[in-house]
Amino acid sequence: MPSEPEIGGYNISTDWPKLGPSLLIATCLILAIRTAKWPATFENTSSNPELDKEIEYATFLASRVMASLVSKRERLFPQRREPWYQPKDEDGPK
């Protein structure tokens, strides 16, 4: 009967699923700032290509800032501990 693997330590990495809400909030803030002076109009039946462009650009900017911050200041964001396991004698070459 094989025994449970022994945890050798932990790798600490950014918890990417928890960054989703941060990215959404950042995108909305960028969009709100860039469109603050637009007239308040709402047309439910037609698309707005200018707004679509602004949404794409806000998403691009927020993603770019997030990627830069994570690569340089990873400890600012939620971290996850992932265990790594010690190899057993039976796991090695024979």
Coordinates of N, CA, C and O in Angstrom, one line a residue:
M1 N 0.8 -1.2 0.0 CA 0.0 0.0 0.0 C 0.9 1.2 0.0 O 1.7 1.4 0.9
P2 N 0.7 2.1 -1.0 CA 1.6 3.3 -1.0 C 1.2 4.3 0.1 O 0.1 4.5 0.4
S3 N 2.3 4.9 0.6 CA 2.0 5.9 1.7 C 1.8 7.3 1.1 O 2.1 7.5 -0.1
E4 N 1.3 8.2 1.9 CA 1.0 9.5 1.4 C 2.3 10.2 1.1 O 3.3 10.1 1.9
P5 N 2.4 11.0 0.1 CA 3.6 11.8 -0.2 C 3.9 12.8 0.9 O 2.9 13.4 1.4
E6 N 5.1 13.0 1.1 CA 5.5 14.0 2.2 C 5.7 15.4 1.5 O 6.4 15.5 0.5
I7 N 5.1 16.4 2.1 CA 5.3 17.7 1.6 C 6.7 18.2 1.9 O 7.2 18.2 3.0
G8 N 7.4 18.6 0.8 CA 8.8 19.1 1.0 C 8.9 20.6 1.2 O 9.9 21.1 1.7
G9 N 7.8 21.3 0.9 CA 7.8 22.8 1.0 C 6.7 23.4 0.2 O 5.8 22.7 -0.2
Y10 N 6.7 24.7 0.1 CA 5.6 25.4 -0.6 C 6.2 26.4 -1.6 O 7.2 27.0 -1.3
N11 N 5.6 26.5 -2.8 CA 5.9 27.5 -3.7 C 4.8 28.6 -3.5 O 3.6 28.3 -3.5
I12 N 5.3 29.8 -3.4 CA 4.3 30.9 -3.2 C 4.2 31.7 -4.6 O 5.2 32.1 -5.2
S13 N 2.9 31.8 -5.0 CA 2.7 32.5 -6.3 C 1.5 33.4 -6.2 O 0.7 33.2 -5.2
T14 N 1.3 34.2 -7.2 CA 0.1 35.1 -7.2 C -1.1 34.3 -7.4 O -1.2 33.4 -8.2
D15 N -2.2 34.6 -6.6 CA -3.5 33.9 -6.7 C -4.3 34.6 -7.8 O -5.0 35.6 -7.5
W16 N -4.1 34.2 -9.1 CA -4.7 34.9 -10.2 C -6.2 35.0 -10.2 O -6.8 36.0 -10.5
P17 N -7.0 33.9 -9.7 CA -8.4 34.1 -9.7 C -8.9 35.2 -8.8 O -9.9 35.8 -9.1
K18 N -8.1 35.6 -7.8 CA -8.6 36.7 -6.9 C -8.3 38.0 -7.6 O -8.8 39.1 -7.0
L19 N -7.5 38.1 -8.6 CA -7.3 39.4 -9.3 C -8.4 39.8 -10.2 O -8.4 41.0 -10.7
G20 N -9.3 39.0 -10.6 CA -10.4 39.3 -11.5 C -11.2 40.5 -11.1 O -11.3 41.5 -11.9
P21 N -11.7 40.6 -9.8 CA -12.4 41.7 -9.4 C -11.6 43.0 -9.4 O -12.1 44.1 -9.8
S22 N -10.3 42.9 -9.1 CA -9.4 44.1 -9.2 C -9.3 44.6 -10.6 O -9.3 45.8 -10.8
L23 N -9.2 43.7 -11.5 CA -9.0 44.1 -12.9 C -10.3 44.7 -13.4 O -10.3 45.7 -14.1
L24 N -11.5 44.2 -13.0 CA -12.8 44.7 -13.4 C -12.9 46.2 -12.8 O -13.3 47.1 -13.6
I25 N -12.6 46.3 -11.6 CA -12.7 47.7 -11.0 C -11.8 48.7 -11.6 O -12.2 49.8 -11.9
A26 N -10.6 48.3 -11.9 CA -9.6 49.2 -12.5 C -10.1 49.6 -13.9 O -10.0 50.7 -14.3
T27 N -10.6 48.6 -14.7 CA -11.2 48.9 -16.0 C -12.3 49.9 -15.9 O -12.4 50.8 -16.7
C28 N -13.2 49.7 -15.0 CA -14.4 50.6 -14.8 C -13.9 52.0 -14.5 O -14.5 53.0 -14.9
L29 N -12.9 52.1 -13.6 CA -12.4 53.4 -13.2 C -11.8 54.2 -14.4 O -12.1 55.4 -14.6
I30 N -11.0 53.4 -15.1 CA -10.4 54.1 -16.3 C -11.5 54.5 -17.3 O -11.4 55.6 -17.8
L31 N -12.4 53.7 -17.5 CA -13.5 54.0 -18.4 C -14.3 55.2 -17.9 O -14.6 56.1 -18.7
A32 N -14.6 55.2 -16.7 CA -15.4 56.4 -16.1 C -14.6 57.7 -16.2 O -15.2 58.7 -16.6
I33 N -13.3 57.6 -16.0 CA -12.5 58.9 -16.1 C -12.4 59.3 -17.5 O -12.6 60.5 -17.8
R34 N -12.2 58.4 -18.5 CA -12.1 58.8 -19.9 C -13.4 59.2 -20.5 O -13.4 60.0 -21.5
T35 N -14.5 58.8 -20.0 CA -15.8 59.2 -20.6 C -16.6 60.2 -19.7 O -17.8 60.4 -20.0
A36 N -16.0 60.7 -18.7 CA -16.7 61.6 -17.7 C -17.4 62.8 -18.4 O -18.4 63.2 -17.9
K37 N -16.8 63.3 -19.4 CA -17.3 64.6 -20.0 C -18.2 64.3 -21.2 O -18.7 65.2 -21.8
W38 N -18.5 63.0 -21.4 CA -19.4 62.7 -22.5 C -20.8 63.1 -22.1 O -21.2 63.0 -20.9
P39 N -21.7 63.4 -23.1 CA -23.1 63.7 -22.7 C -23.8 62.5 -22.2 O -23.5 61.4 -22.7
A40 N -24.7 62.6 -21.3 CA -25.4 61.5 -20.7 C -26.5 61.1 -21.7 O -27.6 61.7 -21.6
T41 N -26.3 60.1 -22.5 CA -27.3 59.6 -23.4 C -27.4 58.1 -23.3 O -26.4 57.5 -23.0
F42 N -28.5 57.6 -23.6 CA -28.7 56.1 -23.5 C -29.6 55.7 -24.7 O -30.7 56.1 -24.8
E43 N -29.0 54.9 -25.6 CA -29.8 54.4 -26.7 C -29.8 52.8 -26.6 O -28.7 52.2 -26.8
N44 N -30.9 52.3 -26.2 CA -30.9 50.8 -26.0 C -30.9 50.0 -27.3 O -30.6 48.9 -27.3
T45 N -31.3 50.7 -28.4 CA -31.5 49.9 -29.6 C -30.3 50.0 -30.5 O -30.3 49.3 -31.5
S46 N -29.3 50.8 -30.3 CA -28.2 50.9 -31.2 C -26.8 50.7 -30.5 O -26.7 51.0 -29.3
S47 N -25.9 50.3 -31.2 CA -24.5 50.2 -30.6 C -23.8 51.5 -30.6 O -24.2 52.4 -31.4
N48 N -22.8 51.6 -29.8 CA -22.0 52.8 -29.8 C -20.5 52.4 -30.0 O -19.9 52.0 -29.1
P49 N -20.1 52.6 -31.2 CA -18.7 52.1 -31.5 C -17.6 52.9 -30.7 O -16.6 52.3 -30.4
E50 N -17.9 54.2 -30.5 CA -16.9 55.0 -29.7 C -16.8 54.4 -28.2 O -15.7 54.3 -27.7
L51 N -17.9 54.1 -27.7 CA -17.9 53.5 -26.3 C -17.2 52.1 -26.3 O -16.4 51.8 -25.4
D52 N -17.5 51.3 -27.4 CA -16.8 50.0 -27.5 C -15.3 50.2 -27.6 O -14.6 49.4 -26.9
K53 N -14.8 51.2 -28.3 CA -13.4 51.5 -28.4 C -12.8 51.9 -27.0 O -11.8 51.4 -26.6
E54 N -13.6 52.7 -26.3 CA -13.1 53.1 -25.0 C -13.1 51.9 -24.0 O -12.1 51.8 -23.2
I55 N -14.0 51.0 -24.1 CA -14.0 49.9 -23.2 C -12.8 49.0 -23.5 O -12.1 48.5 -22.6
E56 N -12.5 48.8 -24.8 CA -11.4 48.0 -25.2 C -10.1 48.6 -24.7 O -9.2 48.0 -24.2
Y57 N -10.0 49.9 -24.8 CA -8.8 50.7 -24.4 C -8.6 50.6 -22.9 O -7.5 50.4 -22.4
A58 N -9.7 50.8 -22.2 CA -9.6 50.7 -20.7 C -9.2 49.3 -20.2 O -8.4 49.2 -19.3
T59 N -9.7 48.3 -20.9 CA -9.3 46.9 -20.6 C -7.9 46.7 -20.9 O -7.1 46.1 -20.0
F60 N -7.4 47.2 -22.0 CA -6.0 47.1 -22.3 C -5.1 47.8 -21.3 O -4.1 47.2 -20.8
L61 N -5.5 49.0 -20.9 CA -4.7 49.8 -19.9 C -4.6 49.1 -18.6 O -3.6 48.9 -18.0
A62 N -5.8 48.7 -18.1 CA -5.9 48.0 -16.8 C -5.1 46.7 -16.8 O -4.3 46.4 -15.8
S63 N -5.1 45.9 -17.9 CA -4.4 44.7 -18.0 C -2.9 44.9 -18.0 O -2.1 44.2 -17.4
R64 N -2.5 46.0 -18.7 CA -1.1 46.3 -18.8 C -0.5 46.8 -17.5 O 0.6 46.4 -17.1
V65 N -1.3 47.6 -16.8 CA -0.8 48.0 -15.4 C -0.8 46.8 -14.5 O 0.2 46.7 -13.7
M66 N -1.8 46.0 -14.5 CA -1.8 44.8 -13.6 C -0.6 43.9 -13.9 O 0.1 43.5 -13.0
A67 N -0.3 43.7 -15.2 CA 0.8 42.8 -15.5 C 2.1 43.4 -15.1 O 3.0 42.7 -14.6
S68 N 2.3 44.7 -15.2 CA 3.5 45.4 -14.8 C 3.7 45.3 -13.3 O 4.8 45.0 -12.8
L69 N 2.6 45.6 -12.6 CA 2.7 45.5 -11.1 C 3.0 44.1 -10.6 O 3.8 43.9 -9.7
V70 N 2.3 43.1 -11.2 CA 2.5 41.7 -10.7 C 4.0 41.3 -11.0 O 4.6 40.6 -10.2
S71 N 4.5 41.7 -12.2 CA 5.9 41.3 -12.5 C 6.9 42.0 -11.6 O 8.0 41.4 -11.3
K72 N 6.6 43.2 -11.2 CA 7.6 43.9 -10.4 C 7.3 43.9 -8.9 O 8.3 44.1 -8.1
R73 N 6.1 43.8 -8.5 CA 5.7 43.9 -7.1 C 4.7 42.9 -6.8 O 3.6 43.1 -6.3
E74 N 5.1 41.6 -7.0 CA 4.1 40.5 -6.8 C 3.5 40.4 -5.4 O 2.4 40.0 -5.2
R75 N 4.3 40.8 -4.4 CA 3.8 40.7 -3.0 C 2.7 41.7 -2.7 O 2.1 41.5 -1.6
L76 N 2.4 42.6 -3.6 CA 1.2 43.5 -3.3 C -0.1 42.8 -3.5 O -1.1 43.2 -3.0
F77 N -0.1 41.6 -4.1 CA -1.3 40.9 -4.5 C -1.5 39.7 -3.7 O -0.6 39.2 -3.1
P78 N -2.8 39.2 -3.6 CA -3.0 37.9 -2.9 C -2.1 36.8 -3.3 O -1.9 36.6 -4.5
Q79 N -1.6 36.1 -2.4 CA -0.6 35.0 -2.6 C -1.3 33.6 -2.3 O -2.2 33.5 -1.5
R80 N -0.8 32.6 -3.0 CA -1.3 31.3 -2.8 C -0.1 30.4 -2.6 O 0.9 30.5 -3.2
R81 N -0.2 29.5 -1.6 CA 0.8 28.5 -1.3 C 0.5 27.2 -1.9 O -0.5 26.6 -1.6
E82 N 1.4 26.7 -2.8 CA 1.2 25.5 -3.5 C 2.2 24.5 -3.0 O 3.4 24.7 -3.1
P83 N 1.8 23.4 -2.4 CA 2.8 22.4 -1.9 C 3.6 21.7 -3.0 O 3.1 21.5 -4.1
W84 N 4.8 21.4 -2.7 CA 5.6 20.5 -3.6 C 6.0 19.3 -2.7 O 6.1 19.4 -1.5
Y85 N 6.1 18.1 -3.3 CA 6.3 16.9 -2.5 C 7.6 16.3 -2.7 O 8.3 16.4 -3.8
Q86 N 8.1 15.7 -1.6 CA 9.4 14.9 -1.6 C 9.2 13.7 -2.5 O 8.2 13.0 -2.3
P87 N 10.2 13.4 -3.3 CA 10.1 12.1 -4.0 C 10.4 10.9 -3.1 O 11.1 11.0 -2.2
K88 N 9.6 9.8 -3.3 CA 9.8 8.6 -2.5 C 10.9 7.8 -3.2 O 11.2 7.9 -4.3
D89 N 11.4 6.8 -2.4 CA 12.4 5.9 -3.0 C 11.8 5.1 -4.1 O 12.5 4.8 -5.1
E90 N 10.5 4.7 -4.0 CA 9.9 4.0 -5.1 C 9.6 4.8 -6.4 O 9.4 4.3 -7.4
D91 N 9.7 6.2 -6.2 CA 9.5 7.1 -7.3 C 10.7 7.2 -8.2 O 10.6 7.7 -9.3
G92 N 11.9 6.9 -7.7 CA 13.1 7.1 -8.4 C 13.4 6.0 -9.4 O 12.6 5.0 -9.6
P93 N 14.5 6.2 -10.2 CA 14.8 5.2 -11.3 C 15.2 3.9 -10.7 O 15.8 3.8 -9.6
K94 N 14.9 2.8 -11.4 CA 15.3 1.4 -10.9 C 16.4 0.8 -11.7 O 16.6 1.0 -12.8

